[in-house]
Short mmCIF file of C-alpha atoms in Angstrom, two decimals:
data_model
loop_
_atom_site.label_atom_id
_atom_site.label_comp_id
_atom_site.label_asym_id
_atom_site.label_seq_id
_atom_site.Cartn_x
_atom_site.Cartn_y
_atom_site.Cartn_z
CA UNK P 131 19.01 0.59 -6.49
CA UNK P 132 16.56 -2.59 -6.53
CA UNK P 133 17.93 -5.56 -8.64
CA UNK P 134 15.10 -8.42 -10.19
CA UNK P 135 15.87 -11.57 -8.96
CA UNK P 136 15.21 -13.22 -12.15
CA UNK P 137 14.00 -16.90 -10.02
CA UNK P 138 11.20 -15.63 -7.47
CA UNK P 139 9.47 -12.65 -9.71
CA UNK P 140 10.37 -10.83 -6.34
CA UNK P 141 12.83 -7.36 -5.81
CA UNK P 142 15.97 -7.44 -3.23
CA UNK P 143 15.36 -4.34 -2.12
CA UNK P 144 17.33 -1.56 -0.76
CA UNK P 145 17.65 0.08 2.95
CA UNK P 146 16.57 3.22 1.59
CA UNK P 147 13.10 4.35 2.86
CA UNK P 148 12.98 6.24 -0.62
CA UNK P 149 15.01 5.37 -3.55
CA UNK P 150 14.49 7.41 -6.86
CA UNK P 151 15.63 5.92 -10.41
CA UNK P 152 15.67 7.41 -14.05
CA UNK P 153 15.13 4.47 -16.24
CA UNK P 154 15.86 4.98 -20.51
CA UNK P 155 15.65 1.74 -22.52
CA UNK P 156 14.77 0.71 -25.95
CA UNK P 157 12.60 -2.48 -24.70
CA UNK P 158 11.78 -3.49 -21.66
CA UNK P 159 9.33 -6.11 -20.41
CA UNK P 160 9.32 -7.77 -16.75
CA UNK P 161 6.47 -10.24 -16.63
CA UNK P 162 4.91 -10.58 -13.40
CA UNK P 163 6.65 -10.08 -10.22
CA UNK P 164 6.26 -8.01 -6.82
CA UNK P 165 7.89 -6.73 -3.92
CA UNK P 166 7.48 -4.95 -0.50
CA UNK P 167 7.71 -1.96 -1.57
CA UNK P 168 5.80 0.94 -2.99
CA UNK P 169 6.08 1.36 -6.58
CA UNK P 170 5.45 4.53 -8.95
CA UNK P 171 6.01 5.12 -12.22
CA UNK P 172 6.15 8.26 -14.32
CA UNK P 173 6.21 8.38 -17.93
CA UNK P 174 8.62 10.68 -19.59
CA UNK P 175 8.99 9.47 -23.07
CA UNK P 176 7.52 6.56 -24.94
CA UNK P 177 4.54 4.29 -23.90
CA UNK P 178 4.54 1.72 -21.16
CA UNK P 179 1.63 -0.77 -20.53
CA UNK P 180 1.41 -2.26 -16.78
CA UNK P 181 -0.90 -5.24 -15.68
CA UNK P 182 -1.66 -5.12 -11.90
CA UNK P 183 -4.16 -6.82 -10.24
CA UNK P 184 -4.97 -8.42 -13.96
CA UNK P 185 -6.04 -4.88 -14.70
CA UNK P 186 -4.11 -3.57 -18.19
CA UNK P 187 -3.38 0.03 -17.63
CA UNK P 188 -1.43 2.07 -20.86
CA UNK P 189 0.77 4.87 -19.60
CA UNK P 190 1.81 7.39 -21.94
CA UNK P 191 3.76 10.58 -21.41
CA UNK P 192 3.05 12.68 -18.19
CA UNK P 193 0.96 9.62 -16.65
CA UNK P 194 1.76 7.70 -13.61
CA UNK P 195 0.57 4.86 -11.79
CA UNK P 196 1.26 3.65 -8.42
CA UNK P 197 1.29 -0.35 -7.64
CA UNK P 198 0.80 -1.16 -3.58
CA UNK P 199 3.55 -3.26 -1.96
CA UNK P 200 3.06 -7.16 -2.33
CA UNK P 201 0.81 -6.41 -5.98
CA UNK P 202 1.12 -8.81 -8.61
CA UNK P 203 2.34 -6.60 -11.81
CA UNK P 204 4.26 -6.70 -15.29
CA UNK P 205 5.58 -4.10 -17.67
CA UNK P 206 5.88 -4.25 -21.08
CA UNK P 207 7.53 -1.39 -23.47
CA UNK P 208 8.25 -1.99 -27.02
CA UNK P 209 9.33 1.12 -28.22
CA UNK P 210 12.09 3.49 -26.36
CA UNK P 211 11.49 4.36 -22.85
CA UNK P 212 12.27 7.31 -20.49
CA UNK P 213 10.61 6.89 -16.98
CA UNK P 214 11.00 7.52 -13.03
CA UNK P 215 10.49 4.72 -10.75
CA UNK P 216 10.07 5.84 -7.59
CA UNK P 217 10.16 2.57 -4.70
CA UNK P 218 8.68 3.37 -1.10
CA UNK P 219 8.84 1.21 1.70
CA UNK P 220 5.71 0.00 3.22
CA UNK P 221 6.72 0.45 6.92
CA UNK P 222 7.94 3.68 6.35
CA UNK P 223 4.81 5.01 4.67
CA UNK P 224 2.79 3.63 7.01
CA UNK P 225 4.83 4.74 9.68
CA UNK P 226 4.44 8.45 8.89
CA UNK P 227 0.71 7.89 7.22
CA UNK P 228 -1.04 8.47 10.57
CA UNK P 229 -3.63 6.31 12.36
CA UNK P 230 -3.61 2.50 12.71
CA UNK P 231 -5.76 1.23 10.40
CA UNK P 232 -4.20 -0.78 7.06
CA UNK P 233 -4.98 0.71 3.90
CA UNK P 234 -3.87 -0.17 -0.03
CA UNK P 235 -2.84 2.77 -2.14
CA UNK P 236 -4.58 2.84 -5.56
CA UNK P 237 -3.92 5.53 -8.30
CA UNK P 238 -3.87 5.83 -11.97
CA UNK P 239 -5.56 7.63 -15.09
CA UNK P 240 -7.66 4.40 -15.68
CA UNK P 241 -9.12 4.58 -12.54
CA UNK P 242 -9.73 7.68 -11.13
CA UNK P 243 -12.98 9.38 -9.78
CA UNK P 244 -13.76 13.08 -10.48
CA UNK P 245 -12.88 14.27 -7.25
CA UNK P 246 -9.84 12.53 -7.44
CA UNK P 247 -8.88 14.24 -11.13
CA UNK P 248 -6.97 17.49 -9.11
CA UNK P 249 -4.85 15.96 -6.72
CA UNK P 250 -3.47 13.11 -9.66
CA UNK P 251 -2.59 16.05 -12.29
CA UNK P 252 -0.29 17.53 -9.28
CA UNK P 253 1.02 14.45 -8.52
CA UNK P 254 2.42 14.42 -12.40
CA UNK P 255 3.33 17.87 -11.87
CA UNK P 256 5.63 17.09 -8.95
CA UNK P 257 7.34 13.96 -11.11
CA UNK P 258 8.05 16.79 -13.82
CA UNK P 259 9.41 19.08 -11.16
CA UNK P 260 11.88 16.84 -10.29
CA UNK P 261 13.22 15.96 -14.13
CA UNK P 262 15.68 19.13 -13.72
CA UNK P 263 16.81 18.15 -10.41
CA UNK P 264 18.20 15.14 -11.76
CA UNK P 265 19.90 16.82 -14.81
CA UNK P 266 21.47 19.34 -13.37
CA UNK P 267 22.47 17.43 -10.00
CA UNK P 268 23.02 20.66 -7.98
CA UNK P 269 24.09 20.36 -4.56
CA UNK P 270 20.95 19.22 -2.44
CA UNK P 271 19.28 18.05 -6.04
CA UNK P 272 18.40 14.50 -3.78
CA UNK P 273 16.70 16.66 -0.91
CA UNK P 274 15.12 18.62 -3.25
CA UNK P 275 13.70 15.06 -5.30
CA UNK P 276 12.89 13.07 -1.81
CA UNK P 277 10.74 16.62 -1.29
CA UNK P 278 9.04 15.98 -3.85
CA UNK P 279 8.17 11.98 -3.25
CA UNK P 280 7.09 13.32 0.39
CA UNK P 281 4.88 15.75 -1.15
CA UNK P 282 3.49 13.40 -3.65
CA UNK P 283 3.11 10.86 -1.10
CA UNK P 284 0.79 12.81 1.06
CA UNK P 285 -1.31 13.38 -1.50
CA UNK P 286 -1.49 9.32 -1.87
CA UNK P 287 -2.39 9.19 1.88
CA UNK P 288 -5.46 12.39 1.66
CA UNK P 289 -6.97 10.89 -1.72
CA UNK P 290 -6.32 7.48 -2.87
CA UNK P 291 -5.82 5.33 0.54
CA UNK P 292 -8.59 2.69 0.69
CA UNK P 293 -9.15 1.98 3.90
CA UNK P 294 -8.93 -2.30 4.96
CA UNK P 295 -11.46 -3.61 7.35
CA UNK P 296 -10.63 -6.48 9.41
CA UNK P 297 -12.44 -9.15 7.35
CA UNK P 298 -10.43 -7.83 4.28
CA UNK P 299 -6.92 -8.53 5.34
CA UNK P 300 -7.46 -12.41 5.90
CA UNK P 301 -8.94 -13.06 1.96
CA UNK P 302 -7.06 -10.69 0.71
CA UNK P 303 -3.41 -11.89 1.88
CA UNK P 304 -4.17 -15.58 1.23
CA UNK P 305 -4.77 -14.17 -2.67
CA UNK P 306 -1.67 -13.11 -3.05
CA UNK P 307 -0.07 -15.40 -1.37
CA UNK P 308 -1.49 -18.16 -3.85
CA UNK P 309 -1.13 -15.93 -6.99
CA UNK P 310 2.71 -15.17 -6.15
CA UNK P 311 3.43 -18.99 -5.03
CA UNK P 312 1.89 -19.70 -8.71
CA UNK P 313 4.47 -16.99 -10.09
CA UNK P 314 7.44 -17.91 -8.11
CA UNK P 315 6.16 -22.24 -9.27
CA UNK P 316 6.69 -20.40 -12.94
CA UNK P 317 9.67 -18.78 -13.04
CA UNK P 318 11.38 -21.94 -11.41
CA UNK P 319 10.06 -24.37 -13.98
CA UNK P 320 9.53 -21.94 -17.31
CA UNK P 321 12.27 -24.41 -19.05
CA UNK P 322 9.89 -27.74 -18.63
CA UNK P 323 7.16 -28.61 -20.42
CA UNK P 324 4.48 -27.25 -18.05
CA UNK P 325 0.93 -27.35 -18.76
CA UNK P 326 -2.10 -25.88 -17.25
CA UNK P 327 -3.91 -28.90 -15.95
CA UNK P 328 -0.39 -30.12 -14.37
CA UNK P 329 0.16 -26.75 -12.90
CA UNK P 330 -3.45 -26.74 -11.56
CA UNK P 331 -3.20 -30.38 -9.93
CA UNK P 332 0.19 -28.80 -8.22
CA UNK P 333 -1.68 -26.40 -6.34
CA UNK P 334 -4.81 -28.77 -5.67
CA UNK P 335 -6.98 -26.48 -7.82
CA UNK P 336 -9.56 -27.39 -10.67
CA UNK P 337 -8.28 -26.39 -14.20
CA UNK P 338 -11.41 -24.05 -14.77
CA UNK P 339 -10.65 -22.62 -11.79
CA UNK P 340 -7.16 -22.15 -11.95
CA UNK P 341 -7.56 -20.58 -15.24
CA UNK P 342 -10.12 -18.24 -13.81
CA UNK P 343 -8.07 -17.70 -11.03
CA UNK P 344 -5.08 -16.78 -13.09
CA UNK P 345 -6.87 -14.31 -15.66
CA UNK P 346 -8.01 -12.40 -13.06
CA UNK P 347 -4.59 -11.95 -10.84
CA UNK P 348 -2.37 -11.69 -14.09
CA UNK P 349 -4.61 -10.10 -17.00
CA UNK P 350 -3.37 -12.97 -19.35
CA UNK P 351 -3.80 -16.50 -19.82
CA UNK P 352 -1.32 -19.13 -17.82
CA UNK P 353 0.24 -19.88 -21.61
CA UNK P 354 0.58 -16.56 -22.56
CA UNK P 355 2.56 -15.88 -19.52
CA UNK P 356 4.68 -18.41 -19.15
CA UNK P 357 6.06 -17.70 -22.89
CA UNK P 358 6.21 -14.27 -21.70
CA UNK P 359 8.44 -15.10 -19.10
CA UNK P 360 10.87 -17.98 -21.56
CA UNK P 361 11.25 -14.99 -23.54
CA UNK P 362 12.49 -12.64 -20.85
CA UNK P 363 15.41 -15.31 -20.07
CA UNK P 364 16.13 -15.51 -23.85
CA UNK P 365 16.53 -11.78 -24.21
CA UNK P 366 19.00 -11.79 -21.40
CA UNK P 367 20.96 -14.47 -23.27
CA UNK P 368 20.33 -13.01 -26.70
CA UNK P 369 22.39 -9.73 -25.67
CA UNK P 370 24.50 -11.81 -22.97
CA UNK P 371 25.80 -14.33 -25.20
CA UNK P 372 26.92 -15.40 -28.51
CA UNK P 373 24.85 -18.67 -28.51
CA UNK P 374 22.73 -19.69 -31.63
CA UNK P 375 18.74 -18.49 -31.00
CA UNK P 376 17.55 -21.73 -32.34
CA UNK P 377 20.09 -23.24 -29.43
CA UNK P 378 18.30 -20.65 -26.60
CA UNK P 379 14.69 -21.64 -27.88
CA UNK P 380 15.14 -24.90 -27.16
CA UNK P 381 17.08 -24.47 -23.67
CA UNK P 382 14.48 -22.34 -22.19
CA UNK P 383 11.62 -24.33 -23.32
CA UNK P 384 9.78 -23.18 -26.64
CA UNK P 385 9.18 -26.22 -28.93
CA UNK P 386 8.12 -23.48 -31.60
CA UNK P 387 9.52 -21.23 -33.84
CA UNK P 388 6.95 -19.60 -34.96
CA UNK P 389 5.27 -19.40 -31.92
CA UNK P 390 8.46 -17.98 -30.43
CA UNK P 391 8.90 -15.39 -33.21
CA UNK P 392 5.96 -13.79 -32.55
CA UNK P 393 5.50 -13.39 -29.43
CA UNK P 394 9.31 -11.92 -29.41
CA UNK P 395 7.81 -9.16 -31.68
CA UNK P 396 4.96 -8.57 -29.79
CA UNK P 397 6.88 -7.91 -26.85
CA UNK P 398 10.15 -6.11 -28.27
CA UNK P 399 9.17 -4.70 -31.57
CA UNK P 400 11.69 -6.61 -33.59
CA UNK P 401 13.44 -9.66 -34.44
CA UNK P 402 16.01 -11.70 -32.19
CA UNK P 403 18.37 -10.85 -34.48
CA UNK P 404 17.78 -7.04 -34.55
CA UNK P 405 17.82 -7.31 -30.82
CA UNK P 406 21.04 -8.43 -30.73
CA UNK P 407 22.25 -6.17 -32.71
CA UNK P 408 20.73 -3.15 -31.04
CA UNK P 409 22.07 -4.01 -28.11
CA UNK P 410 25.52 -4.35 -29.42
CA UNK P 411 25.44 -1.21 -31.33
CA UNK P 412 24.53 0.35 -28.23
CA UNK P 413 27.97 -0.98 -26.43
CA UNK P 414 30.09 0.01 -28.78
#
């Protein structure tokens, strides 16, 4: 099982080639992050919205996605949540892909073409077929569930691999190199008081451009994120710890109330104080 390293937006992953999780939660957010691996996501109950490649994709019930190794990406559910998250790793895919040129994997319902419509509704249908593997756990139930990731897989490799020419890898690369050194920057410093023409001047960049720059790779603007991401690390606290919210505003680096309050709802569907108490309920 991956774990979030809550400092570098980044996943310690597993040695497992494949690793399959059932996730059920009544909020969840991770702003943006990335890892190696091969993501995919299937939808079993609620509504979950991703942002990857500053592209906002809403993923409701019997919808997947799939986010390439090394993509930029955030998830945000307010309401309850039932999912699979499937994680793949890159060398292993390609490994077993066939031929030698690099390719990204891109798949969901917002951007599909028509002749791409057949093979996405049977890659939802082999995410369902593995839901009663899973509750039932029969002998063989994780053979029967990696089966199903192969099978779903090659249909990733036959319809939605975009093949990378040799003048793409360069440009592309250095992009998300800069875009993750911006988010790891971020999620070292959320608790100062850092502003977008200071973070710009860090990385040598223009503050037009950086806010351009930033848009485009995370779907949301440089202040919306970085509240995003003081709020993730005072909803860990909140539920964590007894300590006084007006006491975890201040320590991870809101200097508003108000400010802080709603962007808390936006992102969780209730109050701090409701949160806490969820989550508590939910212990007990």
């Amino acid at each position: 099982m991956e774990e979030r390293n809550a400092y570098t937006g980044s996943l310690t992953p597993t040695d497992e080639p494949i690793s399959i999780e059932y996730l059920t939660d009544s909020g969840r957010y991770t702003p943006a992050h990335w890892h190696e691996d091969l993501e995919m996501l299937y939808i079993l109950n609620g509504t979950a919205t991703v942002i990857a490649d500053g592209i906002r994709h809403v993923l409701v019930p019997g919808e997947c996605i799939v986010i390439d190794s090394n993509l930029l990406h955030e998830t945000q559910c307010v309401t309850s949540l039932m999912m699979i998250s499937v994680h793949v790793k890159r060398d292993y895919l390609r490994s077993r892909a066939g031929g030698t040129q690099p390719f990204l994997i891109r798949c969901s319902r917002s951007n599909l073409v028509h002749e791409q419509l057949k093979p996405y509704l049977e890659i939802c249908d082999m995410f369902r077929t593995i839901v009663p593997f899973y509750i039932r756990q029969r002998d063989g139930y994780r053979l029967m569930s990696e089966a199903c990731i192969l099978r779903i897989l090659y249909l990733l490799v036959q319809h939605f691999r975009i093949p990378l020419g040799a003048d793409d890898i360069p440009a592309l690369t250095e992009n998300r190199e800069r875009v993750q050194k911006i988010a790891s920057f971020i999620r070292e410093h959320y608790s100062e008081k850092l502003t977008l023409s200071g973070t710009a001047e860090h990385f040598g960049l223009s503050e037009a451009y950086f806010s351009r720059l930033f848009r485009k790779n995370f779907g949301i603007t440089f202040i919306q994120h970085l509240n995003r991401v003081r709020i993730e690390h005072i909803y860990h606290d909140l539920i964590a710890t007894d300590e006084p919210v007006m006491e975890l505003i201040e320590k991870h680096g809101f200097t508003s109330y108000k400010l802080f309050s709603r962007t808390f709802r936006q992102i969780y569907g209730c109050t701090p104080r409701e949160a806490r108490q969820r989550s508590r309920s939910r212990a007990e």
